[in-house]
mmCIF file with all atom_site columns, C-alpha atoms in Angstrom:
data_model
loop_
_atom_site.group_PDB
_atom_site.id
_atom_site.type_symbol
_atom_site.label_atom_id
_atom_site.label_alt_id
_atom_site.label_comp_id
_atom_site.label_asym_id
_atom_site.label_entity_id
_atom_site.label_seq_id
_atom_site.pdbx_PDB_ins_code
_atom_site.Cartn_x
_atom_site.Cartn_y
_atom_site.Cartn_z
_atom_site.occupancy
_atom_site.B_iso_or_equiv
_atom_site.pdbx_formal_charge
_atom_site.auth_seq_id
_atom_site.auth_comp_id
_atom_site.auth_asym_id
_atom_site.auth_atom_id
_atom_site.pdbx_PDB_model_num
ATOM 1   C CA . HIS A 1 1   ? 3.960   -0.115  -25.437 1.00 70.00 ? 1   HIS A CA 1
ATOM 2   C CA . MET A 1 2   ? 6.046   0.494   -22.334 1.00 71.00 ? 2   MET A CA 1
ATOM 3   C CA . THR A 1 3   ? 7.691   3.577   -20.865 1.00 77.00 ? 3   THR A CA 1
ATOM 4   C CA . CYS A 1 4   ? 10.662  3.578   -18.507 1.00 74.00 ? 4   CYS A CA 1
ATOM 5   C CA . ARG A 1 5   ? 9.044   5.499   -15.628 1.00 72.00 ? 5   ARG A CA 1
ATOM 6   C CA . LYS A 1 6   ? 10.398  7.596   -12.786 1.00 63.00 ? 6   LYS A CA 1
ATOM 7   C CA . PRO A 1 7   ? 11.990  7.394   -10.211 1.00 66.00 ? 7   PRO A CA 1
ATOM 8   C CA . GLY A 1 8   ? 15.255  6.736   -11.918 1.00 64.00 ? 8   GLY A CA 1
ATOM 9   C CA . GLY A 1 9   ? 13.597  5.959   -15.245 1.00 68.00 ? 9   GLY A CA 1
ATOM 10  C CA . CYS A 1 10  ? 14.772  7.540   -18.454 1.00 76.00 ? 10  CYS A CA 1
ATOM 11  C CA . GLY A 1 11  ? 11.369  7.938   -20.138 1.00 75.00 ? 11  GLY A CA 1
ATOM 12  C CA . HIS A 1 12  ? 12.384  5.700   -23.073 1.00 77.00 ? 12  HIS A CA 1
ATOM 13  C CA . GLU A 1 13  ? 9.332   4.267   -24.876 1.00 81.00 ? 13  GLU A CA 1
ATOM 14  C CA . PHE A 1 14  ? 9.535   0.818   -26.455 1.00 77.00 ? 14  PHE A CA 1
ATOM 15  C CA . CYS A 1 15  ? 7.415   -2.095  -27.674 1.00 78.00 ? 15  CYS A CA 1
ATOM 16  C CA . TRP A 1 16  ? 7.043   -4.636  -24.876 1.00 71.00 ? 16  TRP A CA 1
ATOM 17  C CA . ILE A 1 17  ? 6.861   -7.522  -27.365 1.00 73.00 ? 17  ILE A CA 1
ATOM 18  C CA . CYS A 1 18  ? 9.832   -6.949  -29.689 1.00 74.00 ? 18  CYS A CA 1
ATOM 19  C CA . MET A 1 19  ? 11.693  -4.417  -27.456 1.00 73.00 ? 19  MET A CA 1
ATOM 20  C CA . LYS A 1 20  ? 12.251  -1.989  -30.365 1.00 78.00 ? 20  LYS A CA 1
ATOM 21  C CA . ASP A 1 21  ? 12.062  1.813   -29.993 1.00 80.00 ? 21  ASP A CA 1
ATOM 22  C CA . TRP A 1 22  ? 8.398   2.902   -30.030 1.00 76.00 ? 22  TRP A CA 1
ATOM 23  C CA . LYS A 1 23  ? 9.047   5.992   -32.172 1.00 77.00 ? 23  LYS A CA 1
ATOM 24  C CA . THR A 1 24  ? 10.330  3.898   -35.082 1.00 78.00 ? 24  THR A CA 1
ATOM 25  C CA . HIS A 1 25  ? 8.112   0.886   -34.360 1.00 70.00 ? 25  HIS A CA 1
ATOM 26  C CA . LYS A 1 26  ? 5.776   -0.200  -37.131 1.00 70.00 ? 26  LYS A CA 1
ATOM 27  C CA . ALA A 1 27  ? 4.483   -3.684  -36.412 1.00 69.00 ? 27  ALA A CA 1
ATOM 28  C CA . CYS A 1 28  ? 6.141   -6.627  -34.774 1.00 72.00 ? 28  CYS A CA 1
ATOM 29  C CA . ASN A 1 29  ? 3.481   -9.187  -35.590 1.00 70.00 ? 29  ASN A CA 1
ATOM 30  C CA . ALA A 1 30  ? 4.925   -9.966  -39.039 1.00 68.00 ? 30  ALA A CA 1
ATOM 31  C CA . LEU A 1 31  ? 7.797   -12.384 -39.428 1.00 67.00 ? 31  LEU A CA 1
ATOM 32  C CA . GLU A 1 32  ? 10.595  -10.750 -41.362 1.00 63.00 ? 32  GLU A CA 1
ATOM 33  C CA . GLU A 1 33  ? 10.889  -12.951 -44.442 1.00 58.00 ? 33  GLU A CA 1
ATOM 34  C CA . ASN A 1 34  ? 14.514  -12.031 -45.143 1.00 56.00 ? 34  ASN A CA 1
ATOM 35  C CA . GLN A 1 35  ? 15.370  -13.681 -41.823 1.00 52.00 ? 35  GLN A CA 1
ATOM 36  C CA . THR A 1 36  ? 14.055  -17.005 -43.100 1.00 49.00 ? 36  THR A CA 1
ATOM 37  C CA . GLN A 1 37  ? 15.408  -16.696 -46.649 1.00 54.00 ? 37  GLN A CA 1
ATOM 38  C CA . ASN A 1 38  ? 19.002  -16.300 -45.470 1.00 53.00 ? 38  ASN A CA 1
ATOM 39  C CA . GLU A 1 39  ? 18.965  -19.363 -43.242 1.00 52.00 ? 39  GLU A CA 1
ATOM 40  C CA . ALA A 1 40  ? 18.617  -23.028 -44.115 1.00 68.00 ? 40  ALA A CA 1
ATOM 41  C CA . GLY A 1 41  ? 16.101  -25.710 -43.145 1.00 72.00 ? 41  GLY A CA 1
ATOM 42  C CA . HIS A 1 42  ? 15.700  -26.421 -39.455 1.00 78.00 ? 42  HIS A CA 1
ATOM 43  C CA . GLN A 1 43  ? 17.303  -23.207 -38.247 1.00 84.00 ? 43  GLN A CA 1
ATOM 44  C CA . SER A 1 44  ? 14.822  -21.212 -40.307 1.00 85.00 ? 44  SER A CA 1
ATOM 45  C CA . GLU A 1 45  ? 11.868  -23.197 -38.977 1.00 87.00 ? 45  GLU A CA 1
ATOM 46  C CA . LEU A 1 46  ? 13.144  -22.803 -35.415 1.00 90.00 ? 46  LEU A CA 1
ATOM 47  C CA . ARG A 1 47  ? 13.371  -19.023 -35.825 1.00 91.00 ? 47  ARG A CA 1
ATOM 48  C CA . ARG A 1 48  ? 9.871   -19.006 -37.328 1.00 91.00 ? 48  ARG A CA 1
ATOM 49  C CA . PHE A 1 49  ? 8.535   -21.006 -34.368 1.00 93.00 ? 49  PHE A CA 1
ATOM 50  C CA . ALA A 1 50  ? 10.303  -18.715 -31.882 1.00 94.00 ? 50  ALA A CA 1
ATOM 51  C CA . HIS A 1 51  ? 8.770   -15.637 -33.552 1.00 94.00 ? 51  HIS A CA 1
ATOM 52  C CA . PHE A 1 52  ? 5.216   -16.926 -33.169 1.00 94.00 ? 52  PHE A CA 1
ATOM 53  C CA . TYR A 1 53  ? 5.778   -18.508 -29.759 1.00 96.00 ? 53  TYR A CA 1
ATOM 54  C CA . GLU A 1 54  ? 7.289   -15.352 -28.219 1.00 96.00 ? 54  GLU A CA 1
ATOM 55  C CA . ARG A 1 55  ? 4.272   -13.324 -29.296 1.00 95.00 ? 55  ARG A CA 1
ATOM 56  C CA . PHE A 1 56  ? 1.902   -16.040 -28.074 1.00 96.00 ? 56  PHE A CA 1
ATOM 57  C CA . LEU A 1 57  ? 3.579   -15.954 -24.644 1.00 96.00 ? 57  LEU A CA 1
ATOM 58  C CA . ALA A 1 58  ? 3.639   -12.146 -24.514 1.00 95.00 ? 58  ALA A CA 1
ATOM 59  C CA . HIS A 1 59  ? -0.116  -11.969 -25.079 1.00 96.00 ? 59  HIS A CA 1
ATOM 60  C CA . GLN A 1 60  ? -0.683  -14.806 -22.614 1.00 97.00 ? 60  GLN A CA 1
ATOM 61  C CA . ARG A 1 61  ? 1.198   -12.909 -19.889 1.00 96.00 ? 61  ARG A CA 1
ATOM 62  C CA . ALA A 1 62  ? -0.718  -9.713  -20.700 1.00 95.00 ? 62  ALA A CA 1
ATOM 63  C CA . GLU A 1 63  ? -4.006  -11.657 -20.667 1.00 96.00 ? 63  GLU A CA 1
ATOM 64  C CA . GLN A 1 64  ? -3.206  -13.075 -17.220 1.00 96.00 ? 64  GLN A CA 1
ATOM 65  C CA . TYR A 1 65  ? -2.357  -9.604  -15.913 1.00 94.00 ? 65  TYR A CA 1
ATOM 66  C CA . ALA A 1 66  ? -5.617  -8.192  -17.309 1.00 94.00 ? 66  ALA A CA 1
ATOM 67  C CA . ALA A 1 67  ? -7.618  -11.101 -15.858 1.00 94.00 ? 67  ALA A CA 1
ATOM 68  C CA . THR A 1 68  ? -6.226  -10.727 -12.349 1.00 93.00 ? 68  THR A CA 1
ATOM 69  C CA . THR A 1 69  ? -4.334  -7.665  -11.173 1.00 92.00 ? 69  THR A CA 1
ATOM 70  C CA . HIS A 1 70  ? -5.730  -5.145  -13.634 1.00 92.00 ? 70  HIS A CA 1
ATOM 71  C CA . THR A 1 71  ? -9.354  -6.315  -13.284 1.00 92.00 ? 71  THR A CA 1
ATOM 72  C CA . THR A 1 72  ? -9.156  -6.010  -9.491  1.00 93.00 ? 72  THR A CA 1
ATOM 73  C CA . ARG A 1 73  ? -7.479  -2.595  -9.740  1.00 92.00 ? 73  ARG A CA 1
ATOM 74  C CA . MET A 1 74  ? -10.152 -1.225  -12.098 1.00 93.00 ? 74  MET A CA 1
ATOM 75  C CA . ARG A 1 75  ? -13.005 -2.653  -10.004 1.00 92.00 ? 75  ARG A CA 1
ATOM 76  C CA . ASN A 1 76  ? -11.583 -0.998  -6.873  1.00 92.00 ? 76  ASN A CA 1
ATOM 77  C CA . LEU A 1 77  ? -10.913 2.243   -8.740  1.00 90.00 ? 77  LEU A CA 1
ATOM 78  C CA . ALA A 1 78  ? -14.511 2.362   -10.046 1.00 89.00 ? 78  ALA A CA 1
ATOM 79  C CA . ALA A 1 79  ? -15.902 1.814   -6.539  1.00 89.00 ? 79  ALA A CA 1
ATOM 80  C CA . LEU A 1 80  ? -13.621 4.467   -5.047  1.00 87.00 ? 80  LEU A CA 1
ATOM 81  C CA . LEU A 1 81  ? -14.421 7.052   -7.730  1.00 84.00 ? 81  LEU A CA 1
ATOM 82  C CA . ALA A 1 82  ? -18.150 6.409   -7.284  1.00 85.00 ? 82  ALA A CA 1
ATOM 83  C CA . GLU A 1 83  ? -17.829 6.881   -3.537  1.00 85.00 ? 83  GLU A CA 1
ATOM 84  C CA . VAL A 1 84  ? -15.756 10.071  -3.767  1.00 81.00 ? 84  VAL A CA 1
ATOM 85  C CA . HIS A 1 85  ? -18.093 11.704  -6.282  1.00 77.00 ? 85  HIS A CA 1
ATOM 86  C CA . ASN A 1 86  ? -21.309 10.322  -4.809  1.00 78.00 ? 86  ASN A CA 1
ATOM 87  C CA . LEU A 1 87  ? -22.183 8.583   -8.076  1.00 78.00 ? 87  LEU A CA 1
ATOM 88  C CA . LYS A 1 88  ? -23.116 5.022   -9.011  1.00 83.00 ? 88  LYS A CA 1
ATOM 89  C CA . VAL A 1 89  ? -20.446 2.446   -9.776  1.00 82.00 ? 89  VAL A CA 1
ATOM 90  C CA . HIS A 1 90  ? -22.237 1.991   -13.106 1.00 83.00 ? 90  HIS A CA 1
ATOM 91  C CA . ASP A 1 91  ? -20.946 5.431   -14.164 1.00 82.00 ? 91  ASP A CA 1
ATOM 92  C CA . PHE A 1 92  ? -17.434 3.999   -14.023 1.00 87.00 ? 92  PHE A CA 1
ATOM 93  C CA . CYS A 1 93  ? -18.114 0.586   -15.589 1.00 91.00 ? 93  CYS A CA 1
ATOM 94  C CA . PHE A 1 94  ? -16.163 1.700   -18.670 1.00 94.00 ? 94  PHE A CA 1
ATOM 95  C CA . LEU A 1 95  ? -13.045 0.824   -16.649 1.00 93.00 ? 95  LEU A CA 1
ATOM 96  C CA . THR A 1 96  ? -14.017 -2.795  -16.014 1.00 93.00 ? 96  THR A CA 1
ATOM 97  C CA . GLU A 1 97  ? -15.554 -3.199  -19.483 1.00 96.00 ? 97  GLU A CA 1
ATOM 98  C CA . GLY A 1 98  ? -12.351 -1.907  -21.047 1.00 96.00 ? 98  GLY A CA 1
ATOM 99  C CA . VAL A 1 99  ? -10.205 -4.338  -19.065 1.00 96.00 ? 99  VAL A CA 1
ATOM 100 C CA . ALA A 1 100 ? -12.555 -7.207  -19.972 1.00 96.00 ? 100 ALA A CA 1
ATOM 101 C CA . GLN A 1 101 ? -12.143 -6.307  -23.652 1.00 98.00 ? 101 GLN A CA 1
ATOM 102 C CA . VAL A 1 102 ? -8.359  -6.164  -23.216 1.00 97.00 ? 102 VAL A CA 1
ATOM 103 C CA . ARG A 1 103 ? -8.381  -9.590  -21.545 1.00 97.00 ? 103 ARG A CA 1
ATOM 104 C CA . ASP A 1 104 ? -10.599 -11.194 -24.221 1.00 97.00 ? 104 ASP A CA 1
ATOM 105 C CA . SER A 1 105 ? -8.643  -9.616  -27.066 1.00 97.00 ? 105 SER A CA 1
ATOM 106 C CA . ARG A 1 106 ? -5.311  -10.733 -25.620 1.00 97.00 ? 106 ARG A CA 1
ATOM 107 C CA . ARG A 1 107 ? -6.649  -14.287 -25.360 1.00 97.00 ? 107 ARG A CA 1
ATOM 108 C CA . PHE A 1 108 ? -7.810  -14.163 -28.985 1.00 97.00 ? 108 PHE A CA 1
ATOM 109 C CA . LEU A 1 109 ? -4.622  -12.523 -30.262 1.00 97.00 ? 109 LEU A CA 1
ATOM 110 C CA . LYS A 1 110 ? -2.388  -15.137 -28.673 1.00 97.00 ? 110 LYS A CA 1
ATOM 111 C CA . TRP A 1 111 ? -4.268  -17.820 -30.600 1.00 97.00 ? 111 TRP A CA 1
ATOM 112 C CA . THR A 1 112 ? -4.007  -15.860 -33.858 1.00 96.00 ? 112 THR A CA 1
ATOM 113 C CA . TYR A 1 113 ? -0.261  -16.441 -33.581 1.00 96.00 ? 113 TYR A CA 1
ATOM 114 C CA . ALA A 1 114 ? -0.838  -20.201 -33.303 1.00 95.00 ? 114 ALA A CA 1
ATOM 115 C CA . HIS A 1 115 ? -3.220  -19.945 -36.267 1.00 94.00 ? 115 HIS A CA 1
ATOM 116 C CA . GLY A 1 116 ? -0.655  -17.967 -38.233 1.00 94.00 ? 116 GLY A CA 1
ATOM 117 C CA . PHE A 1 117 ? 2.041   -20.538 -37.490 1.00 94.00 ? 117 PHE A CA 1
ATOM 118 C CA . PHE A 1 118 ? 0.062   -23.604 -38.543 1.00 94.00 ? 118 PHE A CA 1
ATOM 119 C CA . THR A 1 119 ? -1.939  -22.192 -41.467 1.00 92.00 ? 119 THR A CA 1
ATOM 120 C CA . THR A 1 120 ? -0.517  -22.296 -44.974 1.00 90.00 ? 120 THR A CA 1
ATOM 121 C CA . PHE A 1 121 ? -1.018  -18.875 -46.548 1.00 89.00 ? 121 PHE A CA 1
ATOM 122 C CA . THR A 1 122 ? -0.032  -17.466 -49.897 1.00 89.00 ? 122 THR A CA 1
ATOM 123 C CA . ALA A 1 123 ? 2.172   -14.374 -49.595 1.00 90.00 ? 123 ALA A CA 1
ATOM 124 C CA . ASP A 1 124 ? -0.826  -12.084 -50.215 1.00 90.00 ? 124 ASP A CA 1
ATOM 125 C CA . GLN A 1 125 ? -3.002  -13.972 -47.725 1.00 89.00 ? 125 GLN A CA 1
ATOM 126 C CA . ARG A 1 126 ? -0.298  -13.805 -45.055 1.00 91.00 ? 126 ARG A CA 1
ATOM 127 C CA . GLN A 1 127 ? 0.115   -10.077 -45.638 1.00 91.00 ? 127 GLN A CA 1
ATOM 128 C CA . LEU A 1 128 ? -3.659  -9.527  -45.316 1.00 91.00 ? 128 LEU A CA 1
ATOM 129 C CA . PHE A 1 129 ? -3.890  -11.720 -42.208 1.00 93.00 ? 129 PHE A CA 1
ATOM 130 C CA . GLU A 1 130 ? -0.994  -9.888  -40.559 1.00 93.00 ? 130 GLU A CA 1
ATOM 131 C CA . PHE A 1 131 ? -2.526  -6.531  -41.494 1.00 93.00 ? 131 PHE A CA 1
ATOM 132 C CA . HIS A 1 132 ? -5.789  -7.391  -39.704 1.00 93.00 ? 132 HIS A CA 1
ATOM 133 C CA . GLN A 1 133 ? -3.873  -8.862  -36.785 1.00 95.00 ? 133 GLN A CA 1
ATOM 134 C CA . ALA A 1 134 ? -1.776  -5.677  -36.521 1.00 95.00 ? 134 ALA A CA 1
ATOM 135 C CA . GLN A 1 135 ? -4.891  -3.470  -36.659 1.00 95.00 ? 135 GLN A CA 1
ATOM 136 C CA . LEU A 1 136 ? -6.394  -5.304  -33.692 1.00 96.00 ? 136 LEU A CA 1
ATOM 137 C CA . GLU A 1 137 ? -3.071  -5.363  -31.867 1.00 96.00 ? 137 GLU A CA 1
ATOM 138 C CA . GLY A 1 138 ? -2.352  -1.661  -32.390 1.00 95.00 ? 138 GLY A CA 1
ATOM 139 C CA . THR A 1 139 ? -5.774  -0.493  -31.231 1.00 97.00 ? 139 THR A CA 1
ATOM 140 C CA . LEU A 1 140 ? -5.644  -2.900  -28.300 1.00 97.00 ? 140 LEU A CA 1
ATOM 141 C CA . GLU A 1 141 ? -2.282  -1.438  -27.254 1.00 96.00 ? 141 GLU A CA 1
ATOM 142 C CA . ARG A 1 142 ? -3.789  2.064   -27.238 1.00 96.00 ? 142 ARG A CA 1
ATOM 143 C CA . LEU A 1 143 ? -6.686  0.924   -25.026 1.00 97.00 ? 143 LEU A CA 1
ATOM 144 C CA . SER A 1 144 ? -4.409  -1.058  -22.731 1.00 96.00 ? 144 SER A CA 1
ATOM 145 C CA . ASP A 1 145 ? -2.005  1.887   -22.416 1.00 95.00 ? 145 ASP A CA 1
ATOM 146 C CA . LEU A 1 146 ? -4.848  4.263   -21.530 1.00 96.00 ? 146 LEU A CA 1
ATOM 147 C CA . LEU A 1 147 ? -6.281  1.961   -18.863 1.00 95.00 ? 147 LEU A CA 1
ATOM 148 C CA . GLU A 1 148 ? -2.925  0.999   -17.365 1.00 93.00 ? 148 GLU A CA 1
ATOM 149 C CA . ASN A 1 149 ? -1.066  4.307   -17.465 1.00 92.00 ? 149 ASN A CA 1
ATOM 150 C CA . HIS A 1 150 ? -3.637  7.089   -17.166 1.00 92.00 ? 150 HIS A CA 1
ATOM 151 C CA . ASN A 1 151 ? -3.523  8.686   -13.722 1.00 88.00 ? 151 ASN A CA 1
ATOM 152 C CA . PHE A 1 152 ? -7.156  8.203   -12.673 1.00 85.00 ? 152 PHE A CA 1
ATOM 153 C CA . GLU A 1 153 ? -6.198  9.206   -9.135  1.00 81.00 ? 153 GLU A CA 1
ATOM 154 C CA . THR A 1 154 ? -6.337  12.864  -10.232 1.00 81.00 ? 154 THR A CA 1
ATOM 155 C CA . TYR A 1 155 ? -10.130 12.514  -10.172 1.00 78.00 ? 155 TYR A CA 1
ATOM 156 C CA . PHE A 1 156 ? -10.235 11.462  -6.493  1.00 73.00 ? 156 PHE A CA 1
ATOM 157 C CA . SER A 1 157 ? -10.646 14.980  -5.157  1.00 74.00 ? 157 SER A CA 1
ATOM 158 C CA . PRO A 1 158 ? -14.294 15.774  -4.365  1.00 66.00 ? 158 PRO A CA 1
ATOM 159 C CA . GLU A 1 159 ? -13.419 19.454  -4.970  1.00 73.00 ? 159 GLU A CA 1
ATOM 160 C CA . THR A 1 160 ? -12.770 18.817  -8.659  1.00 70.00 ? 160 THR A CA 1
ATOM 161 C CA . GLU A 1 161 ? -13.829 21.973  -10.487 1.00 72.00 ? 161 GLU A CA 1
ATOM 162 C CA . SER A 1 162 ? -14.512 20.397  -13.858 1.00 75.00 ? 162 SER A CA 1
ATOM 163 C CA . TYR A 1 163 ? -15.423 16.884  -14.887 1.00 78.00 ? 163 TYR A CA 1
ATOM 164 C CA . VAL A 1 164 ? -14.610 17.615  -18.537 1.00 84.00 ? 164 VAL A CA 1
ATOM 165 C CA . PRO A 1 165 ? -11.123 15.998  -18.437 1.00 86.00 ? 165 PRO A CA 1
ATOM 166 C CA . PHE A 1 166 ? -12.592 12.889  -16.809 1.00 85.00 ? 166 PHE A CA 1
ATOM 167 C CA . TYR A 1 167 ? -15.423 12.615  -19.323 1.00 87.00 ? 167 TYR A CA 1
ATOM 168 C CA . ASN A 1 168 ? -12.948 13.099  -22.193 1.00 92.00 ? 168 ASN A CA 1
ATOM 169 C CA . VAL A 1 169 ? -10.863 10.164  -20.940 1.00 93.00 ? 169 VAL A CA 1
ATOM 170 C CA . ARG A 1 170 ? -14.036 8.162   -20.297 1.00 92.00 ? 170 ARG A CA 1
ATOM 171 C CA . GLN A 1 171 ? -15.233 8.779   -23.853 1.00 96.00 ? 171 GLN A CA 1
ATOM 172 C CA . GLN A 1 172 ? -11.825 7.891   -25.273 1.00 97.00 ? 172 GLN A CA 1
ATOM 173 C CA . ALA A 1 173 ? -11.759 4.616   -23.298 1.00 97.00 ? 173 ALA A CA 1
ATOM 174 C CA . MET A 1 174 ? -15.313 3.749   -24.350 1.00 97.00 ? 174 MET A CA 1
ATOM 175 C CA . SER A 1 175 ? -14.543 4.497   -28.010 1.00 98.00 ? 175 SER A CA 1
ATOM 176 C CA . LEU A 1 176 ? -11.356 2.441   -27.988 1.00 98.00 ? 176 LEU A CA 1
ATOM 177 C CA . THR A 1 177 ? -13.171 -0.418  -26.243 1.00 98.00 ? 177 THR A CA 1
ATOM 178 C CA . GLY A 1 178 ? -15.797 -0.358  -28.993 1.00 98.00 ? 178 GLY A CA 1
ATOM 179 C CA . VAL A 1 179 ? -13.247 -0.236  -31.817 1.00 98.00 ? 179 VAL A CA 1
ATOM 180 C CA . VAL A 1 180 ? -11.207 -3.076  -30.305 1.00 98.00 ? 180 VAL A CA 1
ATOM 181 C CA . GLY A 1 181 ? -14.423 -5.072  -29.900 1.00 97.00 ? 181 GLY A CA 1
ATOM 182 C CA . LYS A 1 182 ? -15.303 -4.577  -33.569 1.00 96.00 ? 182 LYS A CA 1
ATOM 183 C CA . PHE A 1 183 ? -11.815 -5.502  -34.814 1.00 95.00 ? 183 PHE A CA 1
ATOM 184 C CA . PHE A 1 184 ? -11.920 -8.552  -32.541 1.00 95.00 ? 184 PHE A CA 1
ATOM 185 C CA . ALA A 1 185 ? -15.387 -9.671  -33.707 1.00 95.00 ? 185 ALA A CA 1
ATOM 186 C CA . HIS A 1 186 ? -14.643 -9.176  -37.412 1.00 92.00 ? 186 HIS A CA 1
ATOM 187 C CA . LEU A 1 187 ? -11.302 -10.996 -37.329 1.00 93.00 ? 187 LEU A CA 1
ATOM 188 C CA . GLN A 1 188 ? -12.733 -13.806 -35.211 1.00 94.00 ? 188 GLN A CA 1
ATOM 189 C CA . GLU A 1 189 ? -15.670 -14.266 -37.584 1.00 92.00 ? 189 GLU A CA 1
ATOM 190 C CA . ALA A 1 190 ? -13.405 -14.153 -40.641 1.00 89.00 ? 190 ALA A CA 1
ATOM 191 C CA . ILE A 1 191 ? -11.150 -16.859 -39.189 1.00 91.00 ? 191 ILE A CA 1
ATOM 192 C CA . GLU A 1 192 ? -14.047 -19.048 -38.021 1.00 90.00 ? 192 GLU A CA 1
ATOM 193 C CA . GLN A 1 193 ? -15.985 -18.725 -41.294 1.00 88.00 ? 193 GLN A CA 1
ATOM 194 C CA . ASP A 1 194 ? -12.820 -18.806 -43.427 1.00 84.00 ? 194 ASP A CA 1
ATOM 195 C CA . THR A 1 195 ? -13.935 -15.573 -45.115 1.00 84.00 ? 195 THR A CA 1
ATOM 196 C CA . LEU A 1 196 ? -10.829 -13.476 -44.537 1.00 80.00 ? 196 LEU A CA 1
ATOM 197 C CA . PHE A 1 197 ? -9.741  -13.831 -48.153 1.00 75.00 ? 197 PHE A CA 1
ATOM 198 C CA . THR A 1 198 ? -13.093 -13.798 -49.954 1.00 73.00 ? 198 THR A CA 1
ATOM 199 C CA . VAL A 1 199 ? -14.188 -10.723 -51.855 1.00 57.00 ? 199 VAL A CA 1
#
């Protein structure tokens, strides 16, 4: 999700994909069926295509950002933190590993929208597919938000009295990276093996 930041920002939080208020946001990966039922033929199919294509493009843009700008930023941040605290860069690899997981998951998620567009699902199958897609997407957003918006610069001071806040954030990032990785692997395997709907 996004936050309108200072200076001059209002602090409003919203979903960067569907632009709805974050506080009332549930999931924007599901196509609202009543939209398609009230429209006829080609118009309905065009709206359906636009729904999937917009989400595909949103994840593609986020993937490109993670692959370039954000990867470089995290690599530099890890090196700087290691230098300031006289530690090894390896102690900060959770930053680059997290961004790599974000990048890979964004790439996968964008293609789940293509898969969702072209695959014929029953209503129950579509609901289950979108549930798993939303689980991955929601957890990925939490990881991405932590890595992009946490102020890691507060740990630059060599006079830091306690490393507890840093290690709490580190543990949170590592946990989220692991959870996103598991959601990603399970959904990918289920799609590849066509086992998403088997009991």
